[in-house]
Amino acid sequence: MLTLALAAAALLATSPCALITKAEAATVTGKAPTRDLPYGPETDPETKASVTWCMMTGAPVGIIVYIETFATPAAAVATMTPARILELMDPDVKVEPEAGLGDRAFWAHSDTSARMVVIRGATAVSFVIGGVDLTKAGEKRAAARALAVKALSRL
C-alpha cells in the first residue's frame, strides 16, 4: 500500500498538470482555466525526448504546459535552441534569452502567442500561452517567469 502511494506521489510530482495551479495560470491569462487535460507520455520522433503535456483551458484563453525529458542534459541544451523554438511557433515570433532560470531559458512571443522555455538538467519545461492579448508581452513575461519558478520548485 505504501509503495502504491509513493508511486502515485511520484507520478503527480512529474505531471505537467501538477506543475502549476489553475489560480497560478490565471496570473498569466487573466482568467482561471476551467479544466486541465493531461496527455502523454509520447516520444518525440525528431528529438527522441519523452513528452507529456497538460492543456489548461477556459475559453478563450489557455496554457499548455509541456515537460520534455531528454536522454542527457547536453541533449536538452542542444535541442532547445532559439531555432527549435521558432520551429515550434510562428516565424514572426521574437525569441529572447531569459536569464537566471534553470540552466538555460527563453521567452518567445508574438502578438498572439508566447512561450516560456526553461531547461534544467535533462528536462525542458515550457508554458505556451494563447488566447490573450500579448501586445504588451512584457507584462505576461513577468507572470510567465513567476510560473516557471514555481514549476521548477515542483519538479
PDB file of C-alpha atoms in Angstrom:
ATOM      1  CA  MET A   1       0.000   0.000   0.000  1.00  0.00           C
ATOM      2  CA  LEU A   2       2.818   2.407   0.879  1.00  0.00           C
ATOM      3  CA  THR A   3       4.597   1.567  -2.389  1.00  0.00           C
ATOM      4  CA  LEU A   4       1.462   2.407  -4.369  1.00  0.00           C
ATOM      5  CA  ALA A   5       1.096   5.713  -2.530  1.00  0.00           C
ATOM      6  CA  LEU A   6       4.735   6.610  -3.212  1.00  0.00           C
ATOM      7  CA  ALA A   7       4.351   5.733  -6.900  1.00  0.00           C
ATOM      8  CA  ALA A   8       1.231   7.901  -7.162  1.00  0.00           C
ATOM      9  CA  ALA A   9       3.018  10.780  -5.436  1.00  0.00           C
ATOM     10  CA  ALA A  10       5.977  10.479  -7.826  1.00  0.00           C
ATOM     11  CA  LEU A  11       3.675  10.483 -10.865  1.00  0.00           C
ATOM     12  CA  LEU A  12       1.799  13.540  -9.589  1.00  0.00           C
ATOM     13  CA  ALA A  13       5.050  15.387  -8.944  1.00  0.00           C
ATOM     14  CA  THR A  14       6.132  14.990 -12.568  1.00  0.00           C
ATOM     15  CA  SER A  15       2.729  15.525 -14.165  1.00  0.00           C
ATOM     16  CA  PRO A  16       2.564  18.760 -16.167  1.00  0.00           C
ATOM     17  CA  CYS A  17      -0.923  19.353 -14.729  1.00  0.00           C
ATOM     18  CA  ALA A  18       0.633  19.416 -11.235  1.00  0.00           C
ATOM     19  CA  LEU A  19       3.327  21.982 -12.031  1.00  0.00           C
ATOM     20  CA  ILE A  20       1.037  24.997 -11.755  1.00  0.00           C
ATOM     21  CA  THR A  21      -2.403  25.553 -10.270  1.00  0.00           C
ATOM     22  CA  LYS A  22      -5.362  26.998 -12.120  1.00  0.00           C
ATOM     23  CA  ALA A  23      -5.116  30.120  -9.952  1.00  0.00           C
ATOM     24  CA  GLU A  24      -1.450  30.484 -10.894  1.00  0.00           C
ATOM     25  CA  ALA A  25      -2.326  30.076 -14.574  1.00  0.00           C
ATOM     26  CA  ALA A  26      -4.818  32.922 -14.187  1.00  0.00           C
ATOM     27  CA  THR A  27      -1.960  35.297 -13.308  1.00  0.00           C
ATOM     28  CA  VAL A  28      -0.869  34.974 -16.948  1.00  0.00           C
ATOM     29  CA  THR A  29      -4.163  34.517 -18.771  1.00  0.00           C
ATOM     30  CA  GLY A  30      -6.353  36.796 -16.658  1.00  0.00           C
ATOM     31  CA  LYS A  31      -8.883  34.002 -16.201  1.00  0.00           C
ATOM     32  CA  ALA A  32      -8.546  30.694 -14.382  1.00  0.00           C
ATOM     33  CA  PRO A  33      -8.758  27.635 -16.630  1.00  0.00           C
ATOM     34  CA  THR A  34     -11.907  25.606 -16.088  1.00  0.00           C
ATOM     35  CA  ARG A  35     -10.288  22.250 -16.789  1.00  0.00           C
ATOM     36  CA  ASP A  36      -6.954  20.589 -17.324  1.00  0.00           C
ATOM     37  CA  LEU A  37      -6.367  17.688 -19.667  1.00  0.00           C
ATOM     38  CA  PRO A  38      -3.188  15.600 -19.322  1.00  0.00           C
ATOM     39  CA  TYR A  39      -1.585  13.908 -22.339  1.00  0.00           C
ATOM     40  CA  GLY A  40       1.353  11.588 -22.903  1.00  0.00           C
ATOM     41  CA  PRO A  41       3.897  10.409 -22.438  1.00  0.00           C
ATOM     42  CA  GLU A  42       4.881  10.187 -26.066  1.00  0.00           C
ATOM     43  CA  THR A  43       8.299  10.045 -27.660  1.00  0.00           C
ATOM     44  CA  ASP A  44       9.023  12.937 -29.996  1.00  0.00           C
ATOM     45  CA  PRO A  45      10.175  11.229 -33.223  1.00  0.00           C
ATOM     46  CA  GLU A  46      12.586  14.049 -34.054  1.00  0.00           C
ATOM     47  CA  THR A  47      14.212  14.781 -30.681  1.00  0.00           C
ATOM     48  CA  LYS A  48      13.628  11.381 -29.009  1.00  0.00           C
ATOM     49  CA  ALA A  49      12.539  13.218 -25.859  1.00  0.00           C
ATOM     50  CA  SER A  50       9.714  11.827 -23.748  1.00  0.00           C
ATOM     51  CA  VAL A  51       6.958  14.459 -23.832  1.00  0.00           C
ATOM     52  CA  THR A  52       4.000  14.928 -21.501  1.00  0.00           C
ATOM     53  CA  TRP A  53       1.715  17.932 -21.557  1.00  0.00           C
ATOM     54  CA  CYS A  54      -1.325  19.450 -19.946  1.00  0.00           C
ATOM     55  CA  MET A  55      -3.878  21.632 -21.695  1.00  0.00           C
ATOM     56  CA  MET A  56      -5.329  24.082 -19.184  1.00  0.00           C
ATOM     57  CA  THR A  57      -8.314  25.585 -20.950  1.00  0.00           C
ATOM     58  CA  GLY A  58     -11.070  28.069 -20.297  1.00  0.00           C
ATOM     59  CA  ALA A  59     -12.293  29.673 -23.488  1.00  0.00           C
ATOM     60  CA  PRO A  60     -10.948  31.815 -24.957  1.00  0.00           C
ATOM     61  CA  VAL A  61      -7.665  31.553 -23.005  1.00  0.00           C
ATOM     62  CA  GLY A  62      -5.356  28.695 -22.237  1.00  0.00           C
ATOM     63  CA  ILE A  63      -1.943  27.482 -21.227  1.00  0.00           C
ATOM     64  CA  ILE A  64      -0.283  24.294 -22.369  1.00  0.00           C
ATOM     65  CA  VAL A  65       2.396  23.019 -20.002  1.00  0.00           C
ATOM     66  CA  TYR A  66       4.989  20.733 -21.588  1.00  0.00           C
ATOM     67  CA  ILE A  67       7.603  18.572 -19.886  1.00  0.00           C
ATOM     68  CA  GLU A  68      10.214  17.195 -22.273  1.00  0.00           C
ATOM     69  CA  THR A  69      12.715  14.723 -20.839  1.00  0.00           C
ATOM     70  CA  PHE A  70      15.853  14.196 -22.898  1.00  0.00           C
ATOM     71  CA  ALA A  71      18.465  11.434 -22.601  1.00  0.00           C
ATOM     72  CA  THR A  72      21.050  13.845 -21.169  1.00  0.00           C
ATOM     73  CA  PRO A  73      21.356  17.486 -20.100  1.00  0.00           C
ATOM     74  CA  ALA A  74      23.574  18.085 -23.155  1.00  0.00           C
ATOM     75  CA  ALA A  75      20.802  16.777 -25.432  1.00  0.00           C
ATOM     76  CA  ALA A  76      18.296  19.140 -23.814  1.00  0.00           C
ATOM     77  CA  VAL A  77      20.543  22.177 -24.310  1.00  0.00           C
ATOM     78  CA  ALA A  78      21.483  21.159 -27.859  1.00  0.00           C
ATOM     79  CA  THR A  79      17.835  20.662 -28.843  1.00  0.00           C
ATOM     80  CA  MET A  80      16.016  23.502 -27.109  1.00  0.00           C
ATOM     81  CA  THR A  81      17.549  26.382 -29.029  1.00  0.00           C
ATOM     82  CA  PRO A  82      16.024  29.602 -30.371  1.00  0.00           C
ATOM     83  CA  ALA A  83      15.864  27.936 -33.806  1.00  0.00           C
ATOM     84  CA  ARG A  84      13.888  24.993 -32.375  1.00  0.00           C
ATOM     85  CA  ILE A  85      11.502  27.355 -30.591  1.00  0.00           C
ATOM     86  CA  LEU A  86      10.879  29.163 -33.884  1.00  0.00           C
ATOM     87  CA  GLU A  87      10.068  25.790 -35.488  1.00  0.00           C
ATOM     88  CA  LEU A  88       7.501  25.130 -32.754  1.00  0.00           C
ATOM     89  CA  MET A  89       5.892  28.564 -33.074  1.00  0.00           C
ATOM     90  CA  ASP A  90       5.188  31.133 -35.785  1.00  0.00           C
ATOM     91  CA  PRO A  91       8.047  32.600 -37.841  1.00  0.00           C
ATOM     92  CA  ASP A  92       7.189  36.123 -36.632  1.00  0.00           C
ATOM     93  CA  VAL A  93       7.997  35.195 -33.040  1.00  0.00           C
ATOM     94  CA  LYS A  94      10.767  37.005 -31.192  1.00  0.00           C
ATOM     95  CA  VAL A  95      12.964  34.692 -29.076  1.00  0.00           C
ATOM     96  CA  GLU A  96      14.952  36.244 -26.239  1.00  0.00           C
ATOM     97  CA  PRO A  97      17.172  34.717 -23.545  1.00  0.00           C
ATOM     98  CA  GLU A  98      15.655  34.660 -20.064  1.00  0.00           C
ATOM     99  CA  ALA A  99      18.496  34.988 -17.559  1.00  0.00           C
ATOM    100  CA  GLY A 100      18.541  33.337 -14.152  1.00  0.00           C
ATOM    101  CA  LEU A 101      16.140  30.429 -14.770  1.00  0.00           C
ATOM    102  CA  GLY A 102      17.376  26.848 -14.823  1.00  0.00           C
ATOM    103  CA  ASP A 103      20.431  26.045 -16.926  1.00  0.00           C
ATOM    104  CA  ARG A 104      19.062  27.955 -19.919  1.00  0.00           C
ATOM    105  CA  ALA A 105      15.773  29.718 -20.618  1.00  0.00           C
ATOM    106  CA  PHE A 106      13.990  31.630 -23.369  1.00  0.00           C
ATOM    107  CA  TRP A 107      10.964  33.885 -23.731  1.00  0.00           C
ATOM    108  CA  ALA A 108       9.358  33.705 -27.177  1.00  0.00           C
ATOM    109  CA  HIS A 109       6.416  35.896 -28.148  1.00  0.00           C
ATOM    110  CA  SER A 110       4.298  37.440 -30.842  1.00  0.00           C
ATOM    111  CA  ASP A 111       1.101  39.472 -30.534  1.00  0.00           C
ATOM    112  CA  THR A 112      -0.983  36.281 -30.300  1.00  0.00           C
ATOM    113  CA  SER A 113       1.093  33.643 -28.520  1.00  0.00           C
ATOM    114  CA  ALA A 114       4.008  33.261 -26.166  1.00  0.00           C
ATOM    115  CA  ARG A 115       6.206  30.511 -24.771  1.00  0.00           C
ATOM    116  CA  MET A 116       8.480  30.407 -21.742  1.00  0.00           C
ATOM    117  CA  VAL A 117      11.031  27.583 -22.053  1.00  0.00           C
ATOM    118  CA  VAL A 118      13.257  26.559 -19.158  1.00  0.00           C
ATOM    119  CA  ILE A 119      15.884  23.824 -19.321  1.00  0.00           C
ATOM    120  CA  ARG A 120      17.125  22.250 -16.110  1.00  0.00           C
ATOM    121  CA  GLY A 121      19.299  19.189 -16.415  1.00  0.00           C
ATOM    122  CA  ALA A 122      17.788  16.791 -18.962  1.00  0.00           C
ATOM    123  CA  THR A 123      14.336  18.366 -18.610  1.00  0.00           C
ATOM    124  CA  ALA A 124      12.744  21.234 -20.528  1.00  0.00           C
ATOM    125  CA  VAL A 125       9.562  22.807 -19.155  1.00  0.00           C
ATOM    126  CA  SER A 126       7.537  25.058 -21.462  1.00  0.00           C
ATOM    127  CA  PHE A 127       4.441  27.181 -20.985  1.00  0.00           C
ATOM    128  CA  VAL A 128       2.593  28.044 -24.178  1.00  0.00           C
ATOM    129  CA  ILE A 129       0.160  30.915 -23.688  1.00  0.00           C
ATOM    130  CA  GLY A 130      -2.651  31.633 -26.115  1.00  0.00           C
ATOM    131  CA  GLY A 131      -5.939  33.436 -26.360  1.00  0.00           C
ATOM    132  CA  VAL A 132      -4.765  36.565 -24.562  1.00  0.00           C
ATOM    133  CA  ASP A 133      -3.631  39.958 -25.822  1.00  0.00           C
ATOM    134  CA  LEU A 134       0.139  39.776 -25.981  1.00  0.00           C
ATOM    135  CA  THR A 135       0.759  43.202 -27.480  1.00  0.00           C
ATOM    136  CA  LYS A 136       2.186  44.103 -24.066  1.00  0.00           C
ATOM    137  CA  ALA A 137       4.274  40.940 -23.853  1.00  0.00           C
ATOM    138  CA  GLY A 138       6.478  42.333 -21.090  1.00  0.00           C
ATOM    139  CA  GLU A 139       3.588  42.118 -18.632  1.00  0.00           C
ATOM    140  CA  LYS A 140       2.983  38.467 -19.494  1.00  0.00           C
ATOM    141  CA  ARG A 141       6.708  37.721 -19.423  1.00  0.00           C
ATOM    142  CA  ALA A 142       7.000  38.583 -15.736  1.00  0.00           C
ATOM    143  CA  ALA A 143       3.967  36.420 -14.899  1.00  0.00           C
ATOM    144  CA  ALA A 144       5.273  33.518 -17.034  1.00  0.00           C
ATOM    145  CA  ARG A 145       8.649  33.793 -15.305  1.00  0.00           C
ATOM    146  CA  ALA A 146       6.945  33.551 -11.910  1.00  0.00           C
ATOM    147  CA  LEU A 147       5.103  30.418 -13.144  1.00  0.00           C
ATOM    148  CA  ALA A 148       8.409  28.913 -14.245  1.00  0.00           C
ATOM    149  CA  VAL A 149       9.966  29.494 -10.820  1.00  0.00           C
ATOM    150  CA  LYS A 150       7.007  27.746  -9.158  1.00  0.00           C
ATOM    151  CA  ALA A 151       7.060  24.878 -11.648  1.00  0.00           C
ATOM    152  CA  LEU A 152      10.786  24.283 -11.187  1.00  0.00           C
ATOM    153  CA  SER A 153      10.297  24.073  -7.432  1.00  0.00           C
ATOM    154  CA  ARG A 154       7.742  21.288  -8.001  1.00  0.00           C
ATOM    155  CA  LEU A 155       9.814  19.146 -10.351  1.00  0.00           C
TER     156      LEU A 155
END
